[in-house]
mmCIF file of C-alpha atoms in Angstrom:
data_model
loop_
_atom_site.group_PDB
_atom_site.id
_atom_site.type_symbol
_atom_site.label_atom_id
_atom_site.label_comp_id
_atom_site.label_asym_id
_atom_site.label_seq_id
_atom_site.Cartn_x
_atom_site.Cartn_y
_atom_site.Cartn_z
ATOM 1 C CA UNK S 1 0.036 0.006 0.005
ATOM 2 C CA UNK S 2 1.493 3.358 -1.040
ATOM 3 C CA UNK S 3 1.772 6.337 1.356
ATOM 4 C CA UNK S 4 -1.220 8.364 -0.028
ATOM 5 C CA UNK S 5 -3.509 5.330 0.141
ATOM 6 C CA UNK S 6 -2.284 4.564 3.652
ATOM 7 C CA UNK S 7 -3.172 8.122 4.775
ATOM 8 C CA UNK S 8 -6.628 7.805 3.237
ATOM 9 C CA UNK S 9 -7.121 4.446 5.015
ATOM 10 C CA UNK S 10 -6.080 5.885 8.358
ATOM 11 C CA UNK S 11 -8.318 8.870 7.852
ATOM 12 C CA UNK S 12 -11.327 6.733 7.006
ATOM 13 C CA UNK S 13 -10.700 4.446 9.950
ATOM 14 C CA UNK S 14 -10.430 7.420 12.281
ATOM 15 C CA UNK S 15 -13.642 8.931 10.858
ATOM 16 C CA UNK S 16 -15.493 5.663 11.297
ATOM 17 C CA UNK S 17 -14.367 5.457 14.907
ATOM 18 C CA UNK S 18 -15.653 8.966 15.556
ATOM 19 C CA UNK S 19 -18.983 8.064 13.879
ATOM 20 C CA UNK S 20 -19.367 4.997 16.002
ATOM 21 C CA UNK S 21 -18.662 6.965 19.114
ATOM 22 C CA UNK S 22 -21.263 9.535 18.124
ATOM 23 C CA UNK S 23 -23.857 6.821 17.523
ATOM 24 C CA UNK S 24 -23.114 5.372 20.962
ATOM 25 C CA UNK S 25 -23.400 8.837 22.521
ATOM 26 C CA UNK S 26 -26.780 9.271 20.886
ATOM 27 C CA UNK S 27 -28.024 5.882 22.105
ATOM 28 C CA UNK S 28 -30.869 5.738 24.556
ATOM 29 C CA UNK S 29 -29.324 4.939 27.937
ATOM 30 C CA UNK S 30 -31.232 4.394 31.097
ATOM 31 C CA UNK S 31 -30.560 2.617 34.384
ATOM 32 C CA UNK S 32 -31.910 1.554 37.668
ATOM 33 C CA UNK S 33 -30.013 1.504 40.992
ATOM 34 C CA UNK S 34 -30.110 -1.435 43.382
ATOM 35 C CA UNK S 35 -30.341 -0.900 47.151
ATOM 36 C CA UNK S 36 -26.569 -0.793 47.609
ATOM 37 C CA UNK S 37 -24.042 0.360 45.029
ATOM 38 C CA UNK S 38 -24.850 -1.584 41.845
ATOM 39 C CA UNK S 39 -26.315 0.124 38.802
ATOM 40 C CA UNK S 40 -27.878 -1.508 35.748
ATOM 41 C CA UNK S 41 -27.583 0.380 32.449
ATOM 42 C CA UNK S 42 -29.159 -0.428 29.097
ATOM 43 C CA UNK S 43 -27.273 0.882 26.086
ATOM 44 C CA UNK S 44 -29.472 0.748 23.040
ATOM 45 C CA UNK S 45 -28.580 1.260 19.385
ATOM 46 C CA UNK S 46 -30.360 0.116 16.193
ATOM 47 C CA UNK S 47 -28.444 -3.142 16.073
ATOM 48 C CA UNK S 48 -27.994 -4.427 19.609
ATOM 49 C CA UNK S 49 -28.772 -3.869 23.286
ATOM 50 C CA UNK S 50 -26.000 -4.096 25.836
ATOM 51 C CA UNK S 51 -26.755 -4.503 29.530
ATOM 52 C CA UNK S 52 -23.991 -3.250 31.780
ATOM 53 C CA UNK S 53 -23.871 -3.762 35.535
ATOM 54 C CA UNK S 54 -21.472 -1.509 37.378
ATOM 55 C CA UNK S 55 -20.389 -0.857 40.927
ATOM 56 C CA UNK S 56 -20.768 2.878 41.423
ATOM 57 C CA UNK S 57 -18.018 2.830 44.070
ATOM 58 C CA UNK S 58 -15.571 1.927 41.275
ATOM 59 C CA UNK S 59 -15.189 3.605 37.905
ATOM 60 C CA UNK S 60 -15.166 0.450 35.802
ATOM 61 C CA UNK S 61 -18.207 -1.610 34.753
ATOM 62 C CA UNK S 62 -18.105 -4.956 36.482
ATOM 63 C CA UNK S 63 -19.862 -6.959 33.727
ATOM 64 C CA UNK S 64 -21.653 -6.568 30.458
ATOM 65 C CA UNK S 65 -23.716 -8.753 28.143
ATOM 66 C CA UNK S 66 -25.365 -8.318 24.742
ATOM 67 C CA UNK S 67 -29.085 -9.018 24.543
ATOM 68 C CA UNK S 68 -31.811 -8.759 21.966
ATOM 69 C CA UNK S 69 -33.006 -5.352 20.902
ATOM 70 C CA UNK S 70 -36.470 -5.568 22.381
ATOM 71 C CA UNK S 71 -35.808 -5.589 26.124
ATOM 72 C CA UNK S 72 -37.781 -3.681 28.727
ATOM 73 C CA UNK S 73 -38.788 -3.251 32.355
ATOM 74 C CA UNK S 74 -35.614 -3.904 34.334
ATOM 75 C CA UNK S 75 -36.243 -4.590 38.007
ATOM 76 C CA UNK S 76 -33.715 -5.392 40.748
ATOM 77 C CA UNK S 77 -34.338 -8.109 43.277
ATOM 78 C CA UNK S 78 -34.604 -6.642 46.827
ATOM 79 C CA UNK S 79 -31.169 -8.011 47.789
ATOM 80 C CA UNK S 80 -29.586 -6.564 44.651
ATOM 81 C CA UNK S 81 -28.169 -9.866 43.462
ATOM 82 C CA UNK S 82 -30.342 -10.309 40.358
ATOM 83 C CA UNK S 83 -32.183 -8.393 37.662
ATOM 84 C CA UNK S 84 -35.430 -9.488 36.054
ATOM 85 C CA UNK S 85 -36.583 -8.272 32.624
ATOM 86 C CA UNK S 86 -38.542 -9.339 29.536
ATOM 87 C CA UNK S 87 -37.116 -9.636 26.071
ATOM 88 C CA UNK S 88 -37.977 -10.891 22.615
ATOM 89 C CA UNK S 89 -36.215 -13.951 21.223
ATOM 90 C CA UNK S 90 -36.580 -13.803 17.408
ATOM 91 C CA UNK S 91 -35.456 -17.424 17.075
ATOM 92 C CA UNK S 92 -38.533 -18.458 19.146
ATOM 93 C CA UNK S 93 -41.131 -15.827 18.332
ATOM 94 C CA UNK S 94 -41.249 -12.487 16.572
ATOM 95 C CA UNK S 95 -44.050 -11.151 18.764
ATOM 96 C CA UNK S 96 -43.933 -12.881 22.173
ATOM 97 C CA UNK S 97 -41.546 -11.886 25.007
ATOM 98 C CA UNK S 98 -40.364 -14.046 27.857
ATOM 99 C CA UNK S 99 -39.158 -13.191 31.331
ATOM 100 C CA UNK S 100 -35.502 -13.642 32.229
ATOM 101 C CA UNK S 101 -33.378 -13.183 35.314
ATOM 102 C CA UNK S 102 -29.757 -12.141 35.338
ATOM 103 C CA UNK S 103 -27.525 -12.908 38.304
ATOM 104 C CA UNK S 104 -24.755 -10.413 38.904
ATOM 105 C CA UNK S 105 -22.231 -12.726 40.557
ATOM 106 C CA UNK S 106 -21.760 -14.862 38.624
ATOM 107 C CA UNK S 107 -23.019 -13.012 35.531
ATOM 108 C CA UNK S 108 -25.536 -15.496 34.122
ATOM 109 C CA UNK S 109 -28.896 -15.251 32.355
ATOM 110 C CA UNK S 110 -31.736 -17.621 33.024
ATOM 111 C CA UNK S 111 -35.093 -17.872 31.207
ATOM 112 C CA UNK S 112 -37.989 -17.959 33.701
ATOM 113 C CA UNK S 113 -40.972 -18.277 31.384
ATOM 114 C CA UNK S 114 -41.306 -20.624 28.421
ATOM 115 C CA UNK S 115 -44.675 -20.297 26.710
ATOM 116 C CA UNK S 116 -46.404 -18.832 23.643
ATOM 117 C CA UNK S 117 -47.754 -15.811 25.521
ATOM 118 C CA UNK S 118 -46.368 -12.281 25.446
ATOM 119 C CA UNK S 119 -44.848 -11.867 28.945
ATOM 120 C CA UNK S 120 -44.133 -8.331 30.048
ATOM 121 C CA UNK S 121 -43.354 -5.971 32.946
ATOM 122 C CA UNK S 122 -41.898 -8.395 35.544
ATOM 123 C CA UNK S 123 -41.626 -7.016 39.111
ATOM 124 C CA UNK S 124 -40.041 -8.531 42.201
ATOM 125 C CA UNK S 125 -42.072 -8.912 45.388
ATOM 126 C CA UNK S 126 -40.651 -6.935 48.346
ATOM 127 C CA UNK S 127 -39.397 -10.156 49.999
ATOM 128 C CA UNK S 128 -37.770 -11.324 46.781
ATOM 129 C CA UNK S 129 -39.564 -14.674 46.784
ATOM 130 C CA UNK S 130 -42.018 -13.991 43.918
ATOM 131 C CA UNK S 131 -42.125 -12.263 40.578
ATOM 132 C CA UNK S 132 -45.335 -10.738 39.203
ATOM 133 C CA UNK S 133 -45.626 -10.324 35.451
ATOM 134 C CA UNK S 134 -48.166 -9.658 32.714
ATOM 135 C CA UNK S 135 -49.046 -12.068 29.955
ATOM 136 C CA UNK S 136 -51.228 -11.211 27.002
ATOM 137 C CA UNK S 137 -53.494 -14.220 26.484
ATOM 138 C CA UNK S 138 -56.448 -14.236 24.071
ATOM 139 C CA UNK S 139 -56.501 -10.452 24.040
ATOM 140 C CA UNK S 140 -56.612 -10.306 27.826
ATOM 141 C CA UNK S 141 -53.917 -9.052 30.170
ATOM 142 C CA UNK S 142 -53.346 -11.762 32.712
ATOM 143 C CA UNK S 143 -51.385 -11.088 35.884
ATOM 144 C CA UNK S 144 -49.276 -14.030 36.974
ATOM 145 C CA UNK S 145 -47.214 -14.832 40.031
ATOM 146 C CA UNK S 146 -44.282 -17.228 39.892
ATOM 147 C CA UNK S 147 -41.373 -18.170 42.146
ATOM 148 C CA UNK S 148 -38.152 -16.272 41.945
ATOM 149 C CA UNK S 149 -36.535 -19.182 40.180
ATOM 150 C CA UNK S 150 -39.318 -19.480 37.591
ATOM 151 C CA UNK S 151 -41.910 -22.183 37.086
ATOM 152 C CA UNK S 152 -45.151 -22.801 38.905
ATOM 153 C CA UNK S 153 -46.741 -19.615 37.606
ATOM 154 C CA UNK S 154 -50.403 -19.076 38.467
ATOM 155 C CA UNK S 155 -52.896 -16.527 37.166
ATOM 156 C CA UNK S 156 -54.247 -14.187 39.844
ATOM 157 C CA UNK S 157 -56.240 -11.693 37.732
ATOM 158 C CA UNK S 158 -57.608 -11.385 34.208
ATOM 159 C CA UNK S 159 -58.349 -7.966 32.705
ATOM 160 C CA UNK S 160 -59.858 -6.907 29.432
ATOM 161 C CA UNK S 161 -57.467 -3.954 29.156
ATOM 162 C CA UNK S 162 -53.804 -3.616 28.331
ATOM 163 C CA UNK S 163 -51.690 -3.442 31.491
ATOM 164 C CA UNK S 164 -48.479 -1.413 31.453
ATOM 165 C CA UNK S 165 -46.961 -1.485 34.952
ATOM 166 C CA UNK S 166 -47.246 -3.513 38.180
ATOM 167 C CA UNK S 167 -46.296 -1.815 41.450
ATOM 168 C CA UNK S 168 -46.045 -3.990 44.611
ATOM 169 C CA UNK S 169 -46.975 -2.447 47.922
ATOM 170 C CA UNK S 170 -44.006 -2.426 50.356
ATOM 171 C CA UNK S 171 -45.803 -4.956 52.611
ATOM 172 C CA UNK S 172 -46.314 -7.289 49.642
ATOM 173 C CA UNK S 173 -50.093 -7.585 50.180
ATOM 174 C CA UNK S 174 -51.261 -5.591 47.173
ATOM 175 C CA UNK S 175 -50.286 -4.718 43.595
ATOM 176 C CA UNK S 176 -51.234 -1.422 41.968
ATOM 177 C CA UNK S 177 -51.951 -2.016 38.275
ATOM 178 C CA UNK S 178 -51.594 0.712 35.745
ATOM 179 C CA UNK S 179 -53.234 0.539 32.256
ATOM 180 C CA UNK S 180 -51.848 1.687 28.879
ATOM 181 C CA UNK S 181 -54.907 3.841 28.136
ATOM 182 C CA UNK S 182 -54.783 5.500 31.568
ATOM 183 C CA UNK S 183 -56.418 4.473 34.768
ATOM 184 C CA UNK S 184 -55.470 1.947 37.415
ATOM 185 C CA UNK S 185 -56.782 -0.676 39.796
ATOM 186 C CA UNK S 186 -55.633 -2.082 43.114
ATOM 187 C CA UNK S 187 -55.288 -5.890 43.407
ATOM 188 C CA UNK S 188 -55.524 -7.289 46.936
ATOM 189 C CA UNK S 189 -53.382 -10.415 46.921
ATOM 190 C CA UNK S 190 -54.982 -11.739 50.152
ATOM 191 C CA UNK S 191 -58.592 -11.567 49.003
ATOM 192 C CA UNK S 192 -58.094 -11.503 45.246
ATOM 193 C CA UNK S 193 -60.366 -8.468 44.987
ATOM 194 C CA UNK S 194 -59.697 -5.789 42.384
ATOM 195 C CA UNK S 195 -60.697 -2.221 43.194
ATOM 196 C CA UNK S 196 -60.877 0.413 40.488
ATOM 197 C CA UNK S 197 -59.208 3.725 41.197
ATOM 198 C CA UNK S 198 -60.096 7.113 39.645
ATOM 199 C CA UNK S 199 -60.396 7.101 35.863
ATOM 200 C CA UNK S 200 -57.169 7.915 34.029
ATOM 201 C CA UNK S 201 -55.074 7.802 37.219
ATOM 202 C CA UNK S 202 -51.347 7.581 36.426
ATOM 203 C CA UNK S 203 -47.960 7.785 38.147
ATOM 204 C CA UNK S 204 -49.033 5.663 41.112
ATOM 205 C CA UNK S 205 -46.699 5.595 44.116
ATOM 206 C CA UNK S 206 -46.971 3.762 47.463
ATOM 207 C CA UNK S 207 -46.417 5.238 50.900
ATOM 208 C CA UNK S 208 -43.641 3.333 52.821
ATOM 209 C CA UNK S 209 -46.234 1.865 55.225
ATOM 210 C CA UNK S 210 -48.451 0.622 52.342
ATOM 211 C CA UNK S 211 -51.439 2.548 53.737
ATOM 212 C CA UNK S 212 -51.731 5.025 50.878
ATOM 213 C CA UNK S 213 -51.337 5.481 47.168
ATOM 214 C CA UNK S 214 -50.693 8.876 45.635
ATOM 215 C CA UNK S 215 -51.355 9.504 41.980
ATOM 216 C CA UNK S 216 -52.116 12.100 39.315
ATOM 217 C CA UNK S 217 -55.465 12.243 37.538
ATOM 218 C CA UNK S 218 -57.528 14.705 35.387
ATOM 219 C CA UNK S 219 -59.538 17.154 37.466
ATOM 220 C CA UNK S 220 -61.136 20.484 36.459
ATOM 221 C CA UNK S 221 -59.284 20.681 33.162
ATOM 222 C CA UNK S 222 -55.847 19.798 34.483
ATOM 223 C CA UNK S 223 -54.062 16.979 36.324
ATOM 224 C CA UNK S 224 -54.145 17.104 40.142
ATOM 225 C CA UNK S 225 -52.853 14.874 42.938
ATOM 226 C CA UNK S 226 -55.013 12.437 44.855
ATOM 227 C CA UNK S 227 -54.403 10.331 47.939
ATOM 228 C CA UNK S 228 -56.025 6.924 48.194
ATOM 229 C CA UNK S 229 -56.580 5.311 51.619
ATOM 230 C CA UNK S 230 -56.210 1.582 51.013
ATOM 231 C CA UNK S 231 -58.016 0.399 54.159
ATOM 232 C CA UNK S 232 -60.881 2.948 54.001
ATOM 233 C CA UNK S 233 -61.059 2.793 50.130
ATOM 234 C CA UNK S 234 -61.495 6.580 50.124
ATOM 235 C CA UNK S 235 -59.880 9.237 47.955
ATOM 236 C CA UNK S 236 -58.765 12.748 48.938
ATOM 237 C CA UNK S 237 -57.752 15.598 46.691
ATOM 238 C CA UNK S 238 -54.238 16.624 47.713
ATOM 239 C CA UNK S 239 -53.444 19.423 45.214
ATOM 240 C CA UNK S 240 -55.910 21.507 43.218
ATOM 241 C CA UNK S 241 -54.220 24.209 41.154
ATOM 242 C CA UNK S 242 -54.568 25.483 37.557
ATOM 243 C CA UNK S 243 -51.281 23.735 36.756
ATOM 244 C CA UNK S 244 -50.624 20.047 36.163
ATOM 245 C CA UNK S 245 -49.254 18.060 39.070
ATOM 246 C CA UNK S 246 -47.590 14.855 38.010
ATOM 247 C CA UNK S 247 -45.068 12.149 39.091
ATOM 248 C CA UNK S 248 -45.798 12.216 42.838
ATOM 249 C CA UNK S 249 -43.441 10.274 45.032
ATOM 250 C CA UNK S 250 -43.445 9.632 48.803
ATOM 251 C CA UNK S 251 -40.235 10.256 50.742
ATOM 252 C CA UNK S 252 -38.562 7.270 52.349
ATOM 253 C CA UNK S 253 -40.174 7.946 55.737
ATOM 254 C CA UNK S 254 -43.504 8.974 54.194
ATOM 255 C CA UNK S 255 -43.645 12.458 55.681
ATOM 256 C CA UNK S 256 -43.262 14.289 52.360
ATOM 257 C CA UNK S 257 -44.546 14.026 48.853
ATOM 258 C CA UNK S 258 -42.415 15.350 46.020
ATOM 259 C CA UNK S 259 -44.024 16.041 42.661
ATOM 260 C CA UNK S 260 -43.566 18.001 39.445
ATOM 261 C CA UNK S 261 -45.713 21.020 38.762
ATOM 262 C CA UNK S 262 -45.969 21.697 35.036
ATOM 263 C CA UNK S 263 -46.406 25.154 33.647
ATOM 264 C CA UNK S 264 -44.312 27.192 31.266
ATOM 265 C CA UNK S 265 -41.398 26.067 33.443
ATOM 266 C CA UNK S 266 -41.527 22.781 35.358
ATOM 267 C CA UNK S 267 -40.909 22.972 39.077
ATOM 268 C CA UNK S 268 -40.133 20.313 41.672
ATOM 269 C CA UNK S 269 -42.454 20.778 44.662
ATOM 270 C CA UNK S 270 -42.781 19.366 48.178
ATOM 271 C CA UNK S 271 -45.910 19.079 50.251
ATOM 272 C CA UNK S 272 -46.048 17.899 53.872
ATOM 273 C CA UNK S 273 -49.749 17.326 54.613
ATOM 274 C CA UNK S 274 -53.056 17.551 52.800
ATOM 275 C CA UNK S 275 -54.080 21.172 52.541
ATOM 276 C CA UNK S 276 -50.657 22.563 53.413
ATOM 277 C CA UNK S 277 -48.915 25.039 51.079
ATOM 278 C CA UNK S 278 -46.557 23.298 48.678
ATOM 279 C CA UNK S 279 -42.919 24.374 48.704
ATOM 280 C CA UNK S 280 -41.011 24.939 45.478
ATOM 281 C CA UNK S 281 -37.431 23.643 45.634
ATOM 282 C CA UNK S 282 -34.736 26.175 44.735
ATOM 283 C CA UNK S 283 -33.540 24.354 41.623
ATOM 284 C CA UNK S 284 -32.484 25.694 38.189
ATOM 285 C CA UNK S 285 -35.462 26.246 35.895
ATOM 286 C CA UNK S 286 -36.249 23.334 33.624
ATOM 287 C CA UNK S 287 -38.564 23.251 30.597
ATOM 288 C CA UNK S 288 -39.223 19.502 30.938
ATOM 289 C CA UNK S 289 -38.631 17.324 34.005
ATOM 290 C CA UNK S 290 -39.345 13.610 33.487
ATOM 291 C CA UNK S 291 -39.250 12.060 36.932
ATOM 292 C CA UNK S 292 -38.062 12.141 40.545
ATOM 293 C CA UNK S 293 -36.210 9.706 42.757
ATOM 294 C CA UNK S 294 -35.595 10.059 46.539
ATOM 295 C CA UNK S 295 -32.247 8.992 47.988
ATOM 296 C CA UNK S 296 -32.373 5.985 50.315
ATOM 297 C CA UNK S 297 -31.722 8.167 53.397
ATOM 298 C CA UNK S 298 -34.666 10.490 52.383
ATOM 299 C CA UNK S 299 -32.540 13.609 52.507
ATOM 300 C CA UNK S 300 -32.258 14.171 48.738
#
């Protein structure tokens, strides 16, 4: 290879490397933290999905694995030793997902469901012994429970709507069920009863003692916050303003509710009790805030 051609080759190689780096930088990256110091990150590009598990106390990623493109709903086990997720396996089906678990040490994937249903949105129980998931069966959304190692799944509820998210109560006695078209229900795992919540309720969040649910729902032309008393099955309007209040989240000890107030500029707000004046946090102005997360000590 002569010198001019070699220079062109080096230039093209360097340009391709920069392009690949740019594509990676533009990838959709999201993660979920475990209770201690492990973080799961999905790196998605048009050709592959890479799952990385890192120890945030060290700069390097501890492990990584390539998965199929269609992967969703990562959820850590309560002890932080495993992840559960659903993914599509094209060699088995082009439309149906299955549920998998991934152990961190050793780094190993295990398929938990093997069937011809579309299995979605797996969620660990608070004690780590069970996994709830959704299966689309004959145009119904069926909620199943299975053991943490897979197998022995049993249907606990059948709904004629598309379910999007399952949210266990901290005491493990109930599951809040959100629907794709808006709205939610509360499934009592002890009695098997399903209670409908306010129409188009979204962004459900449990109080730490499992006594309340807070959520956002349409009210007087905007979205306001409501508090649902699980035992009394009553609902109370928490916030009623001309703005939209969304993404409510109880603090770790349950004494505060953080939420986003949407107007020309989004603001992060705190409210202590029903009827109290909300407090705007002194943060930089944002045009679009997507979500909130409390730190584990409840101070941030």
